[in-house]
Short mmCIF file of C-alpha atoms in Angstrom, two decimals:
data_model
loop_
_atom_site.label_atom_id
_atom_site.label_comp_id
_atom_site.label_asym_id
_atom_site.label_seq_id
_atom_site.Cartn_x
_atom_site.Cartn_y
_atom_site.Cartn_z
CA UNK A 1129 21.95 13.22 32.41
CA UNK A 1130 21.36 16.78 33.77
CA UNK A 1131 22.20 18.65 30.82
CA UNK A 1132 18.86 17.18 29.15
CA UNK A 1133 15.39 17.85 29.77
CA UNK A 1134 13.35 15.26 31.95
CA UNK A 1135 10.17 13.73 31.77
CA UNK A 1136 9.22 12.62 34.94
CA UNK A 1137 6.08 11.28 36.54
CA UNK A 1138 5.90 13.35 39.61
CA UNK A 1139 3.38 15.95 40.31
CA UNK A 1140 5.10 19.14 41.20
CA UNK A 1141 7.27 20.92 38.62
CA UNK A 1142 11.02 22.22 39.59
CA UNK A 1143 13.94 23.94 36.92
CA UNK A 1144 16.11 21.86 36.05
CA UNK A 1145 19.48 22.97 34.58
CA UNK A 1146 18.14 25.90 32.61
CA UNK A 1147 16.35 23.15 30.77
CA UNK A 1148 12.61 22.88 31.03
CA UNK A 1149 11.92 19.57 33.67
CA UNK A 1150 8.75 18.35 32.54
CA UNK A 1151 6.15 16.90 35.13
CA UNK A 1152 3.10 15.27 34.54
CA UNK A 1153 1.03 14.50 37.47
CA UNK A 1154 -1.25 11.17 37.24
CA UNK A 1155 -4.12 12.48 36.82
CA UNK A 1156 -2.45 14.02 33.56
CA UNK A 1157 -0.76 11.46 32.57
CA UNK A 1158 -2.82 11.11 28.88
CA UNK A 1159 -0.98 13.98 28.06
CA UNK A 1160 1.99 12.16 27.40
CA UNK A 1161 1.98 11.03 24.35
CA UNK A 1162 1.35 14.38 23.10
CA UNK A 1163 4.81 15.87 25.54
CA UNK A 1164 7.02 13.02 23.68
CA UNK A 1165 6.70 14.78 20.73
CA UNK A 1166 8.13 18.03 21.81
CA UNK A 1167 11.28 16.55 23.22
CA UNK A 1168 14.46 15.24 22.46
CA UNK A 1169 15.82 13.52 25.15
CA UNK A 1170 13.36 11.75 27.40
CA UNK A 1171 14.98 10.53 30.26
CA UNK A 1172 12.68 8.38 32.88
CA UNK A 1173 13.27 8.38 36.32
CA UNK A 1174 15.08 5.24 37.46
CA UNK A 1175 13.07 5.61 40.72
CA UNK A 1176 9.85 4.99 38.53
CA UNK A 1177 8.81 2.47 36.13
CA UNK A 1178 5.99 3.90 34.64
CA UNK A 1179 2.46 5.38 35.17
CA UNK A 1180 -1.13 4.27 35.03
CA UNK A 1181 -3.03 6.23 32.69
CA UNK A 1182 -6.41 5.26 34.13
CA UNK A 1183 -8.03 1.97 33.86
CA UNK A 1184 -10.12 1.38 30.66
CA UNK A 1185 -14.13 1.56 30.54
CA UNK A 1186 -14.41 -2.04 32.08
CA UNK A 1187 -11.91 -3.44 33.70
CA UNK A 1188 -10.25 -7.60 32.41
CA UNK A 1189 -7.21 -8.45 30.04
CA UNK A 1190 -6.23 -6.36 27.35
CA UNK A 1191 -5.66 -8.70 24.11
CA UNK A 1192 -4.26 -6.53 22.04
CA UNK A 1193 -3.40 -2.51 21.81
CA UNK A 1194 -2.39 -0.49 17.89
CA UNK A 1195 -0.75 2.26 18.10
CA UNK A 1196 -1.94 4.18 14.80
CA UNK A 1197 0.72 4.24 12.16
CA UNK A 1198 0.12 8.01 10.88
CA UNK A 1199 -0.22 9.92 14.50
CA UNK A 1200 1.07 9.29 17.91
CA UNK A 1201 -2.20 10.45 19.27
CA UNK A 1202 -4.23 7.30 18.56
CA UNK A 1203 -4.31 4.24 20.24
CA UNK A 1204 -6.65 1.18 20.48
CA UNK A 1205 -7.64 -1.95 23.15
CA UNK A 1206 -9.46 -4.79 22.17
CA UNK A 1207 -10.26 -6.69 25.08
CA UNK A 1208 -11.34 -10.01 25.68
CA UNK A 1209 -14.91 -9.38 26.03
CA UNK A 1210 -15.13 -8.29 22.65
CA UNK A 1211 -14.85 -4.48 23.36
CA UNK A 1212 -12.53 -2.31 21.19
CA UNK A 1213 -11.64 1.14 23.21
CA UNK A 1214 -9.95 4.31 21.12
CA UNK A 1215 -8.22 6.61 22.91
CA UNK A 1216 -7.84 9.93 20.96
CA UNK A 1217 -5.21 11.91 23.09
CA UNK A 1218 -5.00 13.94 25.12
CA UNK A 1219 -8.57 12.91 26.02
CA UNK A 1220 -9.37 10.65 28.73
CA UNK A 1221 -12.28 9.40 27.76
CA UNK A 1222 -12.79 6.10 25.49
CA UNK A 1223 -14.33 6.09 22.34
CA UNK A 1224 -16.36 2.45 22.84
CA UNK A 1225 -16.74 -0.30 20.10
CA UNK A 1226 -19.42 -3.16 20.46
CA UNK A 1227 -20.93 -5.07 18.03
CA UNK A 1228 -22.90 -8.43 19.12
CA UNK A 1229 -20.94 -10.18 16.67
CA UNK A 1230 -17.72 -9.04 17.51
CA UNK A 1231 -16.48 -11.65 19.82
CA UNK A 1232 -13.04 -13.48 20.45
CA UNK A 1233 -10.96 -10.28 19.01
CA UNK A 1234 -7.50 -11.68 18.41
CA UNK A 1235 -5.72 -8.32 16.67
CA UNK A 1236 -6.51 -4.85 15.70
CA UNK A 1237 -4.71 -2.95 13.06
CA UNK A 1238 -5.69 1.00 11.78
CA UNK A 1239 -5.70 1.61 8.18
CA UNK A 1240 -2.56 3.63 7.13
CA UNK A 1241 -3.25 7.07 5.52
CA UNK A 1242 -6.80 7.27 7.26
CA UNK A 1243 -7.12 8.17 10.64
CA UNK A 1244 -10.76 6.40 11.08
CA UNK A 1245 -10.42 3.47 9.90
CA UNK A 1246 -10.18 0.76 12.66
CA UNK A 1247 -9.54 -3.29 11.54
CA UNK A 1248 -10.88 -6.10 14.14
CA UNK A 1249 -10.18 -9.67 14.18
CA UNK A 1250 -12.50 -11.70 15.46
CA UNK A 1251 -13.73 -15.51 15.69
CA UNK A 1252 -16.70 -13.53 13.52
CA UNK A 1253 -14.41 -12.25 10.46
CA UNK A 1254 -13.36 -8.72 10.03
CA UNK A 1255 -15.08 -6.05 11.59
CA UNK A 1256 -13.69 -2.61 9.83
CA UNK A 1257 -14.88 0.44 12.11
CA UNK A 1258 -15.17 4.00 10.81
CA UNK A 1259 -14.15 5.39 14.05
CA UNK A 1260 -16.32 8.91 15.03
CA UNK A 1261 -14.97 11.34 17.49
CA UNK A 1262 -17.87 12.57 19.62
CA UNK A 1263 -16.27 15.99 19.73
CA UNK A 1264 -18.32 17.76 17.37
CA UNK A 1265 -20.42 15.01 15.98
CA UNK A 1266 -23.68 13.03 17.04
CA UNK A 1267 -22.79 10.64 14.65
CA UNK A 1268 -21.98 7.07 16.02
CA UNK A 1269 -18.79 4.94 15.06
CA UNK A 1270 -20.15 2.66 12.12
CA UNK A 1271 -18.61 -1.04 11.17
CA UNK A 1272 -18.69 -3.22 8.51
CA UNK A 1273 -18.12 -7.22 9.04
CA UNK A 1274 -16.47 -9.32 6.45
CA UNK A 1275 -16.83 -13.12 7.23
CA UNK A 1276 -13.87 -15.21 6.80
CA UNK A 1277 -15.87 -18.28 7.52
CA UNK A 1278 -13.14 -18.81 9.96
CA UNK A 1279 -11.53 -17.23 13.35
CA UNK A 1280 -8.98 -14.47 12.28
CA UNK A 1281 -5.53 -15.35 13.75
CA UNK A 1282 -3.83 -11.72 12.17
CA UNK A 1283 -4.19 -8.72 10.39
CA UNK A 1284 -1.33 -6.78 8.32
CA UNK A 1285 -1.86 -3.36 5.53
CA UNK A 1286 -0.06 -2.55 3.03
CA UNK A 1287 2.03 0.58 3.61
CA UNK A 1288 -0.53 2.65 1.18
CA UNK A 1289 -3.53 1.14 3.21
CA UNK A 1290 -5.50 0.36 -0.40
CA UNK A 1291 -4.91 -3.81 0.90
CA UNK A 1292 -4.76 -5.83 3.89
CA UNK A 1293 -3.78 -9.52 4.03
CA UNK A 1294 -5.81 -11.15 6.36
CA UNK A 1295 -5.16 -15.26 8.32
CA UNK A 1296 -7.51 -16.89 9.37
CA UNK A 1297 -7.24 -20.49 11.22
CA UNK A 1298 -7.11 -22.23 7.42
CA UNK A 1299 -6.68 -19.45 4.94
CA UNK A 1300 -4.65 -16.59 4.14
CA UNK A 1301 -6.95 -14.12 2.31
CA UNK A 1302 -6.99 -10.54 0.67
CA UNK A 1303 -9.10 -7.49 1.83
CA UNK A 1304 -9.52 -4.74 -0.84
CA UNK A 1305 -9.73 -1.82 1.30
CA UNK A 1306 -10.66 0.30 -1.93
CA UNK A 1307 -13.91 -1.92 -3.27
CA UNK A 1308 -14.85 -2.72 0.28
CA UNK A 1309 -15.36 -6.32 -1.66
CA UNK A 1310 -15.74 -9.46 0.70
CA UNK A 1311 -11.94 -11.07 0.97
CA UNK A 1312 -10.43 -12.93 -1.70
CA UNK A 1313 -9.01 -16.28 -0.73
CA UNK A 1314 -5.19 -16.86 -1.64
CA UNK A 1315 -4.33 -19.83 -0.19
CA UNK A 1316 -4.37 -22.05 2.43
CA UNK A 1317 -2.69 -22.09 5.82
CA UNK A 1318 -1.53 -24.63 8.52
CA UNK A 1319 -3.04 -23.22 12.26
CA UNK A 1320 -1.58 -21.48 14.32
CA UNK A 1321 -1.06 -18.90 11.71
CA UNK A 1322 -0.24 -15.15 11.32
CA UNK A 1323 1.16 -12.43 8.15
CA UNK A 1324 3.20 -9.80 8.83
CA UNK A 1325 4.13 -7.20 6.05
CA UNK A 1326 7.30 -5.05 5.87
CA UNK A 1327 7.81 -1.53 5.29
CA UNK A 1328 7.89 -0.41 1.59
CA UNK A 1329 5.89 -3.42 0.07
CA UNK A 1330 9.23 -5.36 0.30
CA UNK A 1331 8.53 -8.66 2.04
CA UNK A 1332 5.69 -10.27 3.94
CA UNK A 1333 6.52 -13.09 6.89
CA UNK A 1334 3.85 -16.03 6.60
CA UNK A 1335 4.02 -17.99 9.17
CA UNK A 1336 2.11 -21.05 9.68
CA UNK A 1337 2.40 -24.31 11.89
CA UNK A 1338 5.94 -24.92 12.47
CA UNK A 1339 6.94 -23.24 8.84
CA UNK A 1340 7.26 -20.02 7.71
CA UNK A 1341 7.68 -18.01 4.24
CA UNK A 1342 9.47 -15.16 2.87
CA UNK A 1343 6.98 -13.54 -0.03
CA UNK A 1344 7.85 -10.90 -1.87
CA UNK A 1345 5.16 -7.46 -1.27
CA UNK A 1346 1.95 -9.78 -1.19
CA UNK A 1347 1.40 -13.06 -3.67
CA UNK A 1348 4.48 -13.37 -5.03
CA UNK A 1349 6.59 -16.45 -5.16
CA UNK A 1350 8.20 -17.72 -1.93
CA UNK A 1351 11.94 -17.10 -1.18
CA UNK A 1352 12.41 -19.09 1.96
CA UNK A 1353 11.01 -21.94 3.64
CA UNK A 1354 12.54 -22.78 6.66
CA UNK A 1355 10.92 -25.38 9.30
CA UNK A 1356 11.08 -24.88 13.02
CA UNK A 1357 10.96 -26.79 16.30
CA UNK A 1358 7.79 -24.85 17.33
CA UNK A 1359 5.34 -22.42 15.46
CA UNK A 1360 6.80 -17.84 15.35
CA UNK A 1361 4.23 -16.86 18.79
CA UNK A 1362 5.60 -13.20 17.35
CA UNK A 1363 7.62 -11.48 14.73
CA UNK A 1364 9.00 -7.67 13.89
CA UNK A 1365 10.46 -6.31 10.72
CA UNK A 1366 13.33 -3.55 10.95
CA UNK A 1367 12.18 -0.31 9.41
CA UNK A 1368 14.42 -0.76 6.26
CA UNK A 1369 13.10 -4.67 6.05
CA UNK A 1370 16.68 -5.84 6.04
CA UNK A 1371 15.94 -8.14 8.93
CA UNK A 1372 13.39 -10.17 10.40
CA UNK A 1373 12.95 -10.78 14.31
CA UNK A 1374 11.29 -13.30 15.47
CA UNK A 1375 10.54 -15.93 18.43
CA UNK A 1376 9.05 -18.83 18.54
CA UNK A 1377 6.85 -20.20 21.10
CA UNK A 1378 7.62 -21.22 24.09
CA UNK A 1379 11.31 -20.05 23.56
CA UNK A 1380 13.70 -17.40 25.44
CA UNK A 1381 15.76 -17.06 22.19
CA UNK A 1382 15.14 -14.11 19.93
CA UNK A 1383 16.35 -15.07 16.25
CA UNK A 1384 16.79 -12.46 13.30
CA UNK A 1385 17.16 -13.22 9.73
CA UNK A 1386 18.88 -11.04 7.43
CA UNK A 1387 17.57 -10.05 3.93
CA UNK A 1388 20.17 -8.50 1.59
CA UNK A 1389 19.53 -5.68 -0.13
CA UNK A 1390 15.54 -5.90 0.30
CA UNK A 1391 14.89 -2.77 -2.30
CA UNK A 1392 16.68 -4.31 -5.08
CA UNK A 1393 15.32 -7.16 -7.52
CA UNK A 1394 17.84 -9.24 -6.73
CA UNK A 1395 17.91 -9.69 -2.97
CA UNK A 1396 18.40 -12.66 -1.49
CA UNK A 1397 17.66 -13.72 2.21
CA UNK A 1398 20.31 -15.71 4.59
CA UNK A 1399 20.27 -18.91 4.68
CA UNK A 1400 20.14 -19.74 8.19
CA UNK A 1401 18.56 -18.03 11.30
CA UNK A 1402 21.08 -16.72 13.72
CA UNK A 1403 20.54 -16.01 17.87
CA UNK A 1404 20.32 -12.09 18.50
CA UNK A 1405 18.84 -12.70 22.67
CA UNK A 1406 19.48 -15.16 24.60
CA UNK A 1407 17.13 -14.11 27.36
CA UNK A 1408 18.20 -17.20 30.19
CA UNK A 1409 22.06 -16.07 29.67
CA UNK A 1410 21.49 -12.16 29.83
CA UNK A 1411 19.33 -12.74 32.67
CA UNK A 1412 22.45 -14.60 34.56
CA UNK A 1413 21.90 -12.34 38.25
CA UNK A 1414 19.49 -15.32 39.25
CA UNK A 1415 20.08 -18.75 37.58
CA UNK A 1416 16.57 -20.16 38.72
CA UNK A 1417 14.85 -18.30 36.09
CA UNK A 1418 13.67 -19.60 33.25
CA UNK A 1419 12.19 -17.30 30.92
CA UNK A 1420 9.32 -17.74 28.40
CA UNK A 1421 8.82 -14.75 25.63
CA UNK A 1422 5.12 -14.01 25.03
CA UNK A 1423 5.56 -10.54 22.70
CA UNK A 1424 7.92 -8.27 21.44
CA UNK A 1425 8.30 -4.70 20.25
CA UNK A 1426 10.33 -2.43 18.61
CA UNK A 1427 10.08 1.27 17.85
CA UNK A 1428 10.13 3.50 14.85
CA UNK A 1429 13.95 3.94 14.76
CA UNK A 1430 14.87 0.00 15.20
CA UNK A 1431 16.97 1.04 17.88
CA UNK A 1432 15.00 -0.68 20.70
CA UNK A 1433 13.56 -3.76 21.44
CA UNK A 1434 10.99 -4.76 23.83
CA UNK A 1435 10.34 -7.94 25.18
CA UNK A 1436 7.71 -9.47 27.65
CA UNK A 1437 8.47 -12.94 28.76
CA UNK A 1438 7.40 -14.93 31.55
CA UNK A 1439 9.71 -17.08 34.31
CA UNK A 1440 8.18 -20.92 33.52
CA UNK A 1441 8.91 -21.37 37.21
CA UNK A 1442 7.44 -18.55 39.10
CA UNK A 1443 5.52 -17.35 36.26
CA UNK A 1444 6.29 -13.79 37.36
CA UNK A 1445 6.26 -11.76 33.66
CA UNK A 1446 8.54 -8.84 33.03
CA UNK A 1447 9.59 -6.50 30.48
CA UNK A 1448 13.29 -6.36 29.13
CA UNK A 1449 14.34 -3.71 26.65
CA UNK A 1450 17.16 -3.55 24.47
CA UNK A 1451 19.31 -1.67 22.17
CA UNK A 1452 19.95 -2.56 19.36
CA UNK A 1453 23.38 -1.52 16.84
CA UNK A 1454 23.25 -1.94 12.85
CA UNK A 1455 25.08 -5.17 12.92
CA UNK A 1456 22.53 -6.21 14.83
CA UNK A 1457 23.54 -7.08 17.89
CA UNK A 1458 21.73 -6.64 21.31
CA UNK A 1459 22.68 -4.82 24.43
CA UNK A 1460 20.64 -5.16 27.66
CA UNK A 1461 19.55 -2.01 28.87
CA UNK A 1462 16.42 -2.35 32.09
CA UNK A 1463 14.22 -4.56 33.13
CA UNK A 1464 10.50 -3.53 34.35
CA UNK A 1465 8.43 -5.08 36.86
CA UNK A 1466 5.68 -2.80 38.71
CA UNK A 1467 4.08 -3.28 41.65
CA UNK A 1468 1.65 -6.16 40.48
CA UNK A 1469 2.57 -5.06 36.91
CA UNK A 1470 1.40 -8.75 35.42
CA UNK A 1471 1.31 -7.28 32.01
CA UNK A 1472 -0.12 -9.10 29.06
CA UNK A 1473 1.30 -7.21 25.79
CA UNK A 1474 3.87 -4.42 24.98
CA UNK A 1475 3.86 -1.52 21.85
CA UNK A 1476 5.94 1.46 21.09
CA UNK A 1477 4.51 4.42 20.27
CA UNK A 1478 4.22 5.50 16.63
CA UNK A 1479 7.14 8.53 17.91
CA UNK A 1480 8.26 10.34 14.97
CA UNK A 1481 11.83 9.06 16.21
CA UNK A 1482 12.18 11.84 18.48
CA UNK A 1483 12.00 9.27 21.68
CA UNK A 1484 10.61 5.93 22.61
CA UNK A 1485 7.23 5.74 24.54
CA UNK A 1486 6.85 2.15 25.84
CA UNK A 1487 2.97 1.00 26.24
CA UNK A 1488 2.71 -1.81 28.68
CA UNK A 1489 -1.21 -3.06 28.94
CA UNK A 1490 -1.76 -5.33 32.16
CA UNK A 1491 -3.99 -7.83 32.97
CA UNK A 1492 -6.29 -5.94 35.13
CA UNK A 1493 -6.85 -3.41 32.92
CA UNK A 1494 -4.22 -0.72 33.91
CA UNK A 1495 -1.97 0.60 31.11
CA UNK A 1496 1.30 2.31 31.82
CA UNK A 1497 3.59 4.04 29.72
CA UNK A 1498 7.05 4.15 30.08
CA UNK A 1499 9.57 6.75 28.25
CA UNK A 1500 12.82 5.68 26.86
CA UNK A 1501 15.59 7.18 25.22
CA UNK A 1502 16.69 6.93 21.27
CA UNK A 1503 18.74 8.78 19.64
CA UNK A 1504 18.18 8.41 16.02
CA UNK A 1505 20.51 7.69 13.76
#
């Protein structure tokens, strides 16, 4: 460990093995993001579990944070009184989003290619921000709302940003990003419902009720249908799209399946689900628990998985990370829990696979980040 350069959340600054020891004081701590970059081994100080990086504008549950896809300087909040905060590193201050309409936000998702361009579920429809810096302009952020006649439920672009498939509580429709047309209605949907695409147009997950699909890029024919015991509450792809993650609600189990050669025409996808995590066996120190998992993350490399699950019986909430090998198989590397932590979501940080950078948003508004190690392959 000391022949690598630390990041560390202390505020004085020491040498460290003729390696520079980098130490961000609290105050400072927006900077990281930015640091993460510039390193190749992050190494986080077992002693500390993260850092706040200020509370946002007004204070209550985060619903939902985006990291964007194209920089690791952007990040977003929608909270749950209908405010959307961007946070253009390394500045502090929030760039604010309110719209009287924009109520109920349920997901956010930036518009790949375009650093601006800000997506906003809502029980309204889509709100789709043009986000303005105030650094040089007087020009306010500008939206445009496209009604769904329905609460949106999730939001997913396509990798080239031109599209972006949109659920709502009955529907699964299509957003032309290019026309700026209202959405076009593809079919219909069984509540609670999301869409999830993959990297490289390969597959999207649709996943409604207690039923999901497999479709190939966006309105293709299905190539699974599998029915659960309870509805996905989340899903990941791997970067190359070769397997699905998923969980489903109310469930400690994380389940993967595997699609073979997702590039080619002629892949084909598993025919059964199989258990990656176990979460009530890893977790065997303490028998009592019984955990719940509420959302999951992994990072650009597909190396490691985050998930934040809840004990049914205490209802104390934690986040687990894990490594995770090509086979894949899982390997249990930490456990957070903060003083008063309580958090509601977790993202990784769009990294440029030169480390993992762990956002954790909590319910009383605090975020923390937490730096991790990857080594990529």
């Amino acid at each position: 460990m000391s022949n690598y350069p630390t990041l560390t959340l202390k505020s004085h600054v020491v040498s460290h093995s003729s390696e520079d020891y980098f130490v961000i004081p609290e105050e400072d701590a927006h900077w990281l993001g930015k640091i993460v970059n510039r390193v190749r081994h992050i190494i986080l100080d077992p002693t500390i579990h993260g850092t706040k990086v200020g509370k946002v504008e007004k204070p209550g549950p985060i619903v939902c944070p985006a990291w964007h896809p194209s920089t690791s300087d952007q990040i977003a909040f929608g909270m749950s009184d209908g405010v959307v905060q961007v946070f253009i590193l390394p500045s502090p201050k929030p760039i604010v989003l309110r719209h009287q309409h924009q109520r109920n936000i349920t997901c956010l998702a930036w518009q790949p290619n375009s650093l601006k361009s800000l997506s906003v579920g809502s029980s309204s429809g889509v709100f789709v921000w043009e986000v303005i810096s105030q650094k040089g302009s007087n020009m306010p952020s500008r939206t445009t709302l496209h009604n769904t006649s329905h609460p949106v439920t999730s939001l997913s672009y396509t990798p080239d940003g031109r599209q972006c498939l949109v659920t709502t509580t009955s529907s699964l429709l299509l957003l032309d990003c290019v026309s700026g047309s209202e959405p076009a209605w593809l079919r219909s949907v069984s509540h609670p419902g999301f869409v999830l695409m993959s990297p490289e147009y390969c597959f999207s997950l649709l996943a409604e009720g207690q039923r999901f699909h497999i479709l190939r890029g966006i309105t293709e024919s299905k190539d699974s249908y599998t029915r659960l015991s309870s509805p996905i509450k989340c899903a990941v792809w791997s970067p190359t799209a070769s397997h699905l993650f998923f969980v489903m609600t109310g469930s400690s189990l994380v389940l993967t399946l595997e699609i073979f050669n997702p590039r080619e025409v002629y892949s084909k996808i598993a025919a059964e689900t199989e258990i990656l995590i176990d979460l009530n066996k890893t977790m065997l120190y303490n028998e009592e628990e019984s955990w719940e998992i509420e959302d999951m993350s992994m990072d650009d490399t597909g190396q490691k998985l985050a998930l934040l699950a809840r004990d049914k019986i205490t209802g104390t909430a934690k986040v687990f990370t894990f490594g995770i090998t090509l086979r894949p198989t899982a390997v249990f590397e930490s456990d957070i829990l903060g003083e008063n932590l309580n958090p509601t979501c977790v993202r990784y940080q769009r990294n440029k696979k030169q480390g993992s950078l762990l956002c954790i948003c909590c319910e009383n508004g605090d975020v923390k980040f937490v730096p991790d190690v990857t080594t990529p392959s």
